[in-house]
PDB file of C-alpha atoms in Angstrom:
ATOM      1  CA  UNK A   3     -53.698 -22.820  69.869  1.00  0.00           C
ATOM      2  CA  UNK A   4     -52.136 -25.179  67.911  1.00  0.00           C
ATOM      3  CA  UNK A   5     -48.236 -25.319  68.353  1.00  0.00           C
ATOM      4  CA  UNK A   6     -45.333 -27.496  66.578  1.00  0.00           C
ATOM      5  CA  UNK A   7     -42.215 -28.290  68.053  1.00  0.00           C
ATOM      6  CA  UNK A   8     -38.876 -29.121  66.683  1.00  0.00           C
ATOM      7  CA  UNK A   9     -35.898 -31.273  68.261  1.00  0.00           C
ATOM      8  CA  UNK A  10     -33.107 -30.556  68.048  1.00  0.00           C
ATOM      9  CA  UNK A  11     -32.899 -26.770  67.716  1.00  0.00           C
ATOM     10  CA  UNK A  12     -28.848 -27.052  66.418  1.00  0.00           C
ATOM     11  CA  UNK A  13     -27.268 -30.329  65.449  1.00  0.00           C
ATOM     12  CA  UNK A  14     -23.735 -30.552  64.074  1.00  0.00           C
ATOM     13  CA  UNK A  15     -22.247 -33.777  62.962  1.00  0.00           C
ATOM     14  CA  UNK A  16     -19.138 -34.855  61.017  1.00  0.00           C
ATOM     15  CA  UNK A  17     -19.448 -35.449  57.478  1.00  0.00           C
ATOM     16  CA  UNK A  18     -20.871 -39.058  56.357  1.00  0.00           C
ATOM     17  CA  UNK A  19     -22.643 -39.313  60.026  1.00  0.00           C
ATOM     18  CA  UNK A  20     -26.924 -39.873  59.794  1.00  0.00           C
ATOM     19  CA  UNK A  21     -29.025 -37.137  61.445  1.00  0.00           C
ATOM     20  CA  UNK A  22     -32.573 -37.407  62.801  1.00  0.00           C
ATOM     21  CA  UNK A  23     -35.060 -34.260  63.158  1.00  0.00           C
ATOM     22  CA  UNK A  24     -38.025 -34.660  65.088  1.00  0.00           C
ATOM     23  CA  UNK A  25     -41.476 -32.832  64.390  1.00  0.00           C
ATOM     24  CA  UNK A  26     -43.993 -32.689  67.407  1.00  0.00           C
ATOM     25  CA  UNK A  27     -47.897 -31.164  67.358  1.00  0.00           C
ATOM     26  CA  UNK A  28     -50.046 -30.450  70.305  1.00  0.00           C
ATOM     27  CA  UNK A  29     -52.871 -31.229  67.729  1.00  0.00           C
ATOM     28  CA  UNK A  30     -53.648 -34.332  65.129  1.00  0.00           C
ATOM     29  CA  UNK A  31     -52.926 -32.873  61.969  1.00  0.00           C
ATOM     30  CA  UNK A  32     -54.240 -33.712  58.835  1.00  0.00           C
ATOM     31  CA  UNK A  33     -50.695 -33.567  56.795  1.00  0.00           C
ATOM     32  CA  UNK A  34     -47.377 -32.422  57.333  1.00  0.00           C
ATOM     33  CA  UNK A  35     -44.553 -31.002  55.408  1.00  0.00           C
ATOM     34  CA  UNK A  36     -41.361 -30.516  55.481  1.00  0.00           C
ATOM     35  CA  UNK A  37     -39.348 -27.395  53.775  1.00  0.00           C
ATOM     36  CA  UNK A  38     -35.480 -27.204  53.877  1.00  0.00           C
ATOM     37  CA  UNK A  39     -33.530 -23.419  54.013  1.00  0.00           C
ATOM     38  CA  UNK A  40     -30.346 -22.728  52.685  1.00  0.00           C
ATOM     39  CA  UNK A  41     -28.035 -20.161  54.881  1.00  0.00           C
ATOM     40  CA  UNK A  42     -29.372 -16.604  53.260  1.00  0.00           C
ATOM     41  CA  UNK A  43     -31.969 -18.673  51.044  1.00  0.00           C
ATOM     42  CA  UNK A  44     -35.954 -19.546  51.488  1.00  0.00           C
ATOM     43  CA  UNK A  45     -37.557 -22.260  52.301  1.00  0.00           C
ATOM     44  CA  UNK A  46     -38.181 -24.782  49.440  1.00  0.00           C
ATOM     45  CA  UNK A  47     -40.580 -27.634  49.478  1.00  0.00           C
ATOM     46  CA  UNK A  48     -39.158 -31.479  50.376  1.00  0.00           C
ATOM     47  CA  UNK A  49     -42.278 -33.572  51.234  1.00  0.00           C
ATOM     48  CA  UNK A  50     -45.764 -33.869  52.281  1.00  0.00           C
ATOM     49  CA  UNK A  51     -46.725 -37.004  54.260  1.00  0.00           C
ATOM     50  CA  UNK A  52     -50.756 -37.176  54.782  1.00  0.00           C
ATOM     51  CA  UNK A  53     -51.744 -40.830  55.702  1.00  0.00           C
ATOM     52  CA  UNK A  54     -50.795 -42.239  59.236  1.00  0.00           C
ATOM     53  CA  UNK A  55     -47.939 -44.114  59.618  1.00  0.00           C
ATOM     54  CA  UNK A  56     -46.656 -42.962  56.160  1.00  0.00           C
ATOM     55  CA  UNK A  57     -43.047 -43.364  55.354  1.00  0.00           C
ATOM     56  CA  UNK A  58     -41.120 -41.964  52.083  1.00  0.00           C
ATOM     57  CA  UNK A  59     -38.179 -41.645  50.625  1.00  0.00           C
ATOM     58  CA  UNK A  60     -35.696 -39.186  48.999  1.00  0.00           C
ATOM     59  CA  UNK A  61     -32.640 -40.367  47.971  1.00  0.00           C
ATOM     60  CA  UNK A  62     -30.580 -40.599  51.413  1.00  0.00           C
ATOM     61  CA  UNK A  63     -33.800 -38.631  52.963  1.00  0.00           C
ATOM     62  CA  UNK A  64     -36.155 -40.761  55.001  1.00  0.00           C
ATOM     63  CA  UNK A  65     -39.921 -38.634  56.237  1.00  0.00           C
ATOM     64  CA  UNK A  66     -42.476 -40.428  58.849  1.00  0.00           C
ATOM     65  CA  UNK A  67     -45.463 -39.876  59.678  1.00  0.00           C
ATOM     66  CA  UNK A  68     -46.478 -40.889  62.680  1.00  0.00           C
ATOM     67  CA  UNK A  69     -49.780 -43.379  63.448  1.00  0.00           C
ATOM     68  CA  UNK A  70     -51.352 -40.830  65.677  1.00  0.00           C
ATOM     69  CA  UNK A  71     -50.656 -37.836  62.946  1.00  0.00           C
ATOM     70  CA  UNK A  72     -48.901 -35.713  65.962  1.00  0.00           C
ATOM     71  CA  UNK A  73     -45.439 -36.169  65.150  1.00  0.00           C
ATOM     72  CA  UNK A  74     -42.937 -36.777  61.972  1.00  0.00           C
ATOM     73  CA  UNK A  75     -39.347 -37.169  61.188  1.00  0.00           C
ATOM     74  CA  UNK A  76     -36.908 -36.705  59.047  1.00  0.00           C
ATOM     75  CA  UNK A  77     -33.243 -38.725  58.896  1.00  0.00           C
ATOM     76  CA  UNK A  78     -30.413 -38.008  56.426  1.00  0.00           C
ATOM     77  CA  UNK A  79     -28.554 -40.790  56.080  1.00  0.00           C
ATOM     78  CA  UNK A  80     -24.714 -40.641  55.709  1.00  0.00           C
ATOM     79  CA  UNK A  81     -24.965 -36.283  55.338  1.00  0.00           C
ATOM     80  CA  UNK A  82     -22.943 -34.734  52.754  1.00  0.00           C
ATOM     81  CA  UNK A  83     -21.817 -30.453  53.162  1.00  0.00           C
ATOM     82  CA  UNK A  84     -24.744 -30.211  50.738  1.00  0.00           C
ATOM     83  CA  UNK A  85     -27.324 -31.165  53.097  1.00  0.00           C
ATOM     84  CA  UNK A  86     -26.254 -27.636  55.475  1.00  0.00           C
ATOM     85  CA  UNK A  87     -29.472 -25.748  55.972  1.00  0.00           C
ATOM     86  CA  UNK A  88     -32.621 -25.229  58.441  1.00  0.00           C
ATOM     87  CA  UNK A  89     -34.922 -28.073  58.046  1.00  0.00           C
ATOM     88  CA  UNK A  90     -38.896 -26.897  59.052  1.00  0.00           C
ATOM     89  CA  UNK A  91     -41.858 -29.225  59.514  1.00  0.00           C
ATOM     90  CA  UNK A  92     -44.991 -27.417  59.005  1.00  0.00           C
ATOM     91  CA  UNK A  93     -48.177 -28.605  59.993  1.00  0.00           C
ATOM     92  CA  UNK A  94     -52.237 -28.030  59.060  1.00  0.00           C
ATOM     93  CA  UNK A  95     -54.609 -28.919  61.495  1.00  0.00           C
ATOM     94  CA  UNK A  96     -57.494 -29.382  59.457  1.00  0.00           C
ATOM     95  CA  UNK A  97     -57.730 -26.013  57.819  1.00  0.00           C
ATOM     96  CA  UNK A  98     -57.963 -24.409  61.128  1.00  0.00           C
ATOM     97  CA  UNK A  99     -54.541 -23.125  61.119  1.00  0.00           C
ATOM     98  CA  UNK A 100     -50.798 -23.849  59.836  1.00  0.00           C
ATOM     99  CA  UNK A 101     -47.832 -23.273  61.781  1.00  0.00           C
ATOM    100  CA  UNK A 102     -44.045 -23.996  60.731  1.00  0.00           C
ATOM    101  CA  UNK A 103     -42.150 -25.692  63.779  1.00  0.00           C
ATOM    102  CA  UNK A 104     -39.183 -23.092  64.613  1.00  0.00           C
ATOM    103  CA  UNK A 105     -36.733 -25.657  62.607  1.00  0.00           C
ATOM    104  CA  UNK A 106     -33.739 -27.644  62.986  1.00  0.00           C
ATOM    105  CA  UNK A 107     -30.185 -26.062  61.780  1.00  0.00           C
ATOM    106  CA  UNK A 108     -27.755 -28.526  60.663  1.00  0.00           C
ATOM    107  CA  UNK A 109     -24.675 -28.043  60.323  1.00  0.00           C
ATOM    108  CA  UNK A 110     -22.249 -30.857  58.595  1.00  0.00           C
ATOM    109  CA  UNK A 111     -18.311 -30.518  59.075  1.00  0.00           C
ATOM    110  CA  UNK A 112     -16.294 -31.914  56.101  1.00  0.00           C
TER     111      UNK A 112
ATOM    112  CA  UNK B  27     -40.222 -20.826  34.507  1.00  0.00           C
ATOM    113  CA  UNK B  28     -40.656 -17.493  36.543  1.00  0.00           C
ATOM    114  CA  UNK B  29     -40.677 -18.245  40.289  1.00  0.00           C
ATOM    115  CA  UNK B  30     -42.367 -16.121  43.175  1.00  0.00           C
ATOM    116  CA  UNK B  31     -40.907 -12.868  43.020  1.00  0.00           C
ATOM    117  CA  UNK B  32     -40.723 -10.033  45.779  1.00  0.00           C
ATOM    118  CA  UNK B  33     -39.807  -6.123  45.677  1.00  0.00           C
ATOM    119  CA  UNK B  34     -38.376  -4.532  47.377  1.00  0.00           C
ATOM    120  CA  UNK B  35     -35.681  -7.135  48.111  1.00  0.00           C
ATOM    121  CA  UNK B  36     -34.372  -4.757  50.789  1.00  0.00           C
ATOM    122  CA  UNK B  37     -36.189  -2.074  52.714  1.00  0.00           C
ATOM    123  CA  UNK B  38     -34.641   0.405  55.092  1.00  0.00           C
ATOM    124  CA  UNK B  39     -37.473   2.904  56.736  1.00  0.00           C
ATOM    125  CA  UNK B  40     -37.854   4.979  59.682  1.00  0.00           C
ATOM    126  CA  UNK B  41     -39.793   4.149  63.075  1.00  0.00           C
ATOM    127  CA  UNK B  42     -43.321   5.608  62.675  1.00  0.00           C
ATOM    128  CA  UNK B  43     -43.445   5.232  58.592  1.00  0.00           C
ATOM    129  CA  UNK B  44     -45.905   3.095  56.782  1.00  0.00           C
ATOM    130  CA  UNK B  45     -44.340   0.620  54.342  1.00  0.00           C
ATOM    131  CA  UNK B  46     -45.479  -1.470  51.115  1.00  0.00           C
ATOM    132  CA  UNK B  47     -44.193  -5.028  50.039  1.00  0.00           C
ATOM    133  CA  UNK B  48     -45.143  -6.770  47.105  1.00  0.00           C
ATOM    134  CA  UNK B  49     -45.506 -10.365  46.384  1.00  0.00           C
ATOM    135  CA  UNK B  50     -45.858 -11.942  42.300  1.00  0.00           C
ATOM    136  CA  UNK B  51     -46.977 -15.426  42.506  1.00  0.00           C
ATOM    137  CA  UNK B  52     -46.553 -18.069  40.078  1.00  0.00           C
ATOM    138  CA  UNK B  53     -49.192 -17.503  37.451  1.00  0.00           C
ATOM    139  CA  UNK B  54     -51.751 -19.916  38.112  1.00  0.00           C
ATOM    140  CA  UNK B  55     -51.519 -20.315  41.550  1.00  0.00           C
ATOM    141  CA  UNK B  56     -54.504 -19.762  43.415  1.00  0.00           C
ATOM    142  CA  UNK B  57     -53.201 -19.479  46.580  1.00  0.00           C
ATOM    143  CA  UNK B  58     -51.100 -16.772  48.132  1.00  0.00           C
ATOM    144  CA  UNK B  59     -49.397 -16.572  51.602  1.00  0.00           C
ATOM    145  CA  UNK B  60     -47.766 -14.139  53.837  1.00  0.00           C
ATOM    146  CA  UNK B  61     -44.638 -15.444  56.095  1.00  0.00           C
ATOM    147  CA  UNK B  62     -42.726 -13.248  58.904  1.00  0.00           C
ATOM    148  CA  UNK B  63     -39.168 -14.538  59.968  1.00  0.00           C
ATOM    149  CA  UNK B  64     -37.055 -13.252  62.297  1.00  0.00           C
ATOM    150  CA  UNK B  65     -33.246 -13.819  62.576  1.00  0.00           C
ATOM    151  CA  UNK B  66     -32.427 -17.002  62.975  1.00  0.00           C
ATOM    152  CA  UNK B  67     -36.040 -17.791  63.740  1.00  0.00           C
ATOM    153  CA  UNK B  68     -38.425 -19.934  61.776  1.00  0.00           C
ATOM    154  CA  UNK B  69     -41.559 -18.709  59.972  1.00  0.00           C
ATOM    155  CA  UNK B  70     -44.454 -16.869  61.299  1.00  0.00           C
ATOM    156  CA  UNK B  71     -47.393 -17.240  59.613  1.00  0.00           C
ATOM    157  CA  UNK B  72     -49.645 -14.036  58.567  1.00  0.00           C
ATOM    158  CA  UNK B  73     -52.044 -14.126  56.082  1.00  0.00           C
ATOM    159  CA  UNK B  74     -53.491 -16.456  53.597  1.00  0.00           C
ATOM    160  CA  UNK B  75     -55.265 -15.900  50.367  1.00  0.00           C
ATOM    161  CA  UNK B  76     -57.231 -18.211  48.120  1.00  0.00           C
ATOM    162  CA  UNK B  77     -58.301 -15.819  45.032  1.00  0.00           C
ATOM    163  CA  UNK B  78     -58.683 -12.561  46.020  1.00  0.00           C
ATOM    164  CA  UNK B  79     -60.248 -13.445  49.501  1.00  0.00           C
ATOM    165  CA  UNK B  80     -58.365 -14.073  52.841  1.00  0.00           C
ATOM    166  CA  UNK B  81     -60.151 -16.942  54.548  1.00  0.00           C
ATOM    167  CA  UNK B  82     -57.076 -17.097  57.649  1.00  0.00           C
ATOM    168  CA  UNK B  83     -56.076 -13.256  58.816  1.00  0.00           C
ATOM    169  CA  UNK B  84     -55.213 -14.585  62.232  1.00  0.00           C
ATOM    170  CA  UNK B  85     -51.123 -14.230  62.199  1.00  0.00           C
ATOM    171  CA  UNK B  86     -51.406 -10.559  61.445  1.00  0.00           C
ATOM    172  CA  UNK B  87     -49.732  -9.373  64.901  1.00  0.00           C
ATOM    173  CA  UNK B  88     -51.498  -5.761  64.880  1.00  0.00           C
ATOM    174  CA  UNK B  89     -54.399  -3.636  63.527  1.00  0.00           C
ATOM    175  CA  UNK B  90     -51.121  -1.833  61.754  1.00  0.00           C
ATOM    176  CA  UNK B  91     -50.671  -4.675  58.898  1.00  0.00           C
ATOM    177  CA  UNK B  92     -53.351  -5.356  56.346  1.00  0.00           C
ATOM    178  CA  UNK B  93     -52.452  -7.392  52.982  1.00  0.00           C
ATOM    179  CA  UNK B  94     -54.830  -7.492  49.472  1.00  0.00           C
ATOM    180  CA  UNK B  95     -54.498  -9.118  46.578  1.00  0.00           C
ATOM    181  CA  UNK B  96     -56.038  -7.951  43.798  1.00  0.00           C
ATOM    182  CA  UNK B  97     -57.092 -10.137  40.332  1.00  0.00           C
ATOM    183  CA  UNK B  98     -55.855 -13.125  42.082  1.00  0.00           C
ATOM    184  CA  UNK B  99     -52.719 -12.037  41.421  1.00  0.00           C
ATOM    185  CA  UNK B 100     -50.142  -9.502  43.301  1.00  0.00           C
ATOM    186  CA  UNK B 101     -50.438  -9.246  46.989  1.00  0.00           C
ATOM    187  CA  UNK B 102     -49.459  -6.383  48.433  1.00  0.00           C
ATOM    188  CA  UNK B 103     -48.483  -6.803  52.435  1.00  0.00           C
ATOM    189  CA  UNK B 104     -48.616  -3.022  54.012  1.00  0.00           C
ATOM    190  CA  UNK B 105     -47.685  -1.945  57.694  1.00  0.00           C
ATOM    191  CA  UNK B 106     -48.156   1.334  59.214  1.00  0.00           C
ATOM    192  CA  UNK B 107     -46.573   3.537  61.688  1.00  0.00           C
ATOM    193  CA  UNK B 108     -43.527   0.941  61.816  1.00  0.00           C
ATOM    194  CA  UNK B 109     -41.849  -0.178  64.883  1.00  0.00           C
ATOM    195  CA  UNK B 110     -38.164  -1.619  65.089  1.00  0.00           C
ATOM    196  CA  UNK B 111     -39.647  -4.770  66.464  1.00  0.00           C
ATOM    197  CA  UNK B 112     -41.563  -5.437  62.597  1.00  0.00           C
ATOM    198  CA  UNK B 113     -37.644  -5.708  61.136  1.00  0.00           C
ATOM    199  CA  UNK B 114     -37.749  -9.428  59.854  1.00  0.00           C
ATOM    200  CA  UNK B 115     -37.721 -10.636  56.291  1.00  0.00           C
ATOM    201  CA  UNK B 116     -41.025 -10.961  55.206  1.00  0.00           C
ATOM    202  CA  UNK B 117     -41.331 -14.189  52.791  1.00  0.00           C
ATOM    203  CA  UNK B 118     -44.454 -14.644  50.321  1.00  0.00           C
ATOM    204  CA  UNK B 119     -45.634 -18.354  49.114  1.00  0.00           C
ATOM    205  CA  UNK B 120     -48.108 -19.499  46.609  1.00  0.00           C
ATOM    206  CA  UNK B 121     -49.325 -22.862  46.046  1.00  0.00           C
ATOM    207  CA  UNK B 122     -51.351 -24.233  42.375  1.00  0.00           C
ATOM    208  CA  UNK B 123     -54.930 -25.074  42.910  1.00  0.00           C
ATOM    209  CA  UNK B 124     -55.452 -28.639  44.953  1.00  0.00           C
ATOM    210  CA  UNK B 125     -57.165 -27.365  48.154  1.00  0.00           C
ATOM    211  CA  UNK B 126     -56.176 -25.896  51.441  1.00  0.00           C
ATOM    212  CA  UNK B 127     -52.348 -27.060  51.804  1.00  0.00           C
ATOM    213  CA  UNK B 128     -50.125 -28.186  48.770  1.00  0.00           C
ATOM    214  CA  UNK B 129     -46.645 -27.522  48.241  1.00  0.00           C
ATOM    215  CA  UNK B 130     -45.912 -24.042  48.743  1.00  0.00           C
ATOM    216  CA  UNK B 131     -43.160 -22.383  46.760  1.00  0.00           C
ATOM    217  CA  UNK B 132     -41.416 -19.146  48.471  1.00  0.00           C
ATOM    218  CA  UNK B 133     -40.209 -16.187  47.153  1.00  0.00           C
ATOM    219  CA  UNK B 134     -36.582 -14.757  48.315  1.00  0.00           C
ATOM    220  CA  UNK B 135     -38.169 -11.975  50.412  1.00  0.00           C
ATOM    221  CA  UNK B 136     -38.398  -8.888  51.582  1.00  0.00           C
ATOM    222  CA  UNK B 137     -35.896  -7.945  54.373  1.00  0.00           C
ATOM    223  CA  UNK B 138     -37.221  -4.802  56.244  1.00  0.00           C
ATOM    224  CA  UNK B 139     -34.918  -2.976  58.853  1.00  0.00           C
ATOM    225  CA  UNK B 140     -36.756  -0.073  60.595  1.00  0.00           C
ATOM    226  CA  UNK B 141     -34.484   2.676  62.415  1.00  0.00           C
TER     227      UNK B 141
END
């Protein structure tokens, strides 16, 4: 079955540093999203990419798409204590099935 | 305006007892999903409903969990006979019409311990 992959599983960087999470599928998928989870919160919605090659921005957040729809990213530029959390890609492969990649956990030191 | 909400917010049952959680959507949304996690682990996908019907059953791990929803509304996620290994927090979604995958916005959960 389908499966998504996330690297790196931990990253922890000193405040005002960039960090870059990478999103992998063994299938093409049609989109991708990408949900961000507090310590003791839930997931809450950040982006969906959906055309190949797509790139978009939030603020200091920059999302890919890759051309071959397997793979996305997601950099923070110049991280702030704020941006602390899980970060989760989750892809659909054509309505055949979803699957969350097992996430990223930043941590950002002040 | 009123989010997803969950109840219990905390459940503490015994090994071999069946359990109930329930999921309130958004009013409107059409879509309704069931999410697993584990400590420190990410999301595991159970069930998905579009209405009242469940096109995508395949993340339920066992014959022991079964999930309706009812008027399009509240979903309720049930497992039987517990076993320690079901403690997780179990996290309900529901997405606004727009087809198969929009955004998806989460309740806080359910965190179930069994004993």
């Amino acid at each position: 079955g389908q499966q998504v992959m996330q690297i790196p599983q931990y990253q922890h960087v000193q405040e005002g540093e960039d960090f870059t999470t990478y999103c992998n599928s063994s299938t093409t998928l049609s989109n991708i999203q990408w949900y961000k989870q507090r310590p003791g919160g839930h997931p809450v919605f950040l982006i969906q990419l959906v055309k190949s090659g797509e790139v978009k921005k939030q603020k200091r957040l920059t999302f890919q798409f890759g051309e071959a729809k397997k793979n996305s990213s997601l950099h923070i530029t110049a991280t702030q204590t704020t941006d602390v959390g899980t970060y989760f890609c989750a892809g659909d492969n054509y309505g055949q099935n979803f699957v969350f990649g097992p996430g990223t956990r930043l941590s950002v030191l002040p | 305006g009123a989010g997803v909400s969950q109840s219990p917010s905390n459940k503490v049952t015994e090994k071999g007892k069946d359990v109930e959680l329930r999921c309130d959507p958004i009013s409107g949304h059409t879509a309704l999903y069931w999410y697993r996690q584990s400590l420190g682990q990410g999301l595991e996908f159970l069930i998905y409903f579009q209405g009242n019907s469940a096109p995508d059953k395949s993340g339920l791990p066992s014959d022991r969990f079964s999930a309706e929803r009812t008027g399009g509304s509240v979903s309720t996620l049930t497992i039987q006979r517990t076993q320690q290994e079901d403690s997780a927090v179990y996290l309900c979604a529901s997405s606004p019409p727009g087809g198969w995958l929009v955004e998806q916005f989460f309740g806080p959960g359910t965190r179930l311990t069994v004993l």
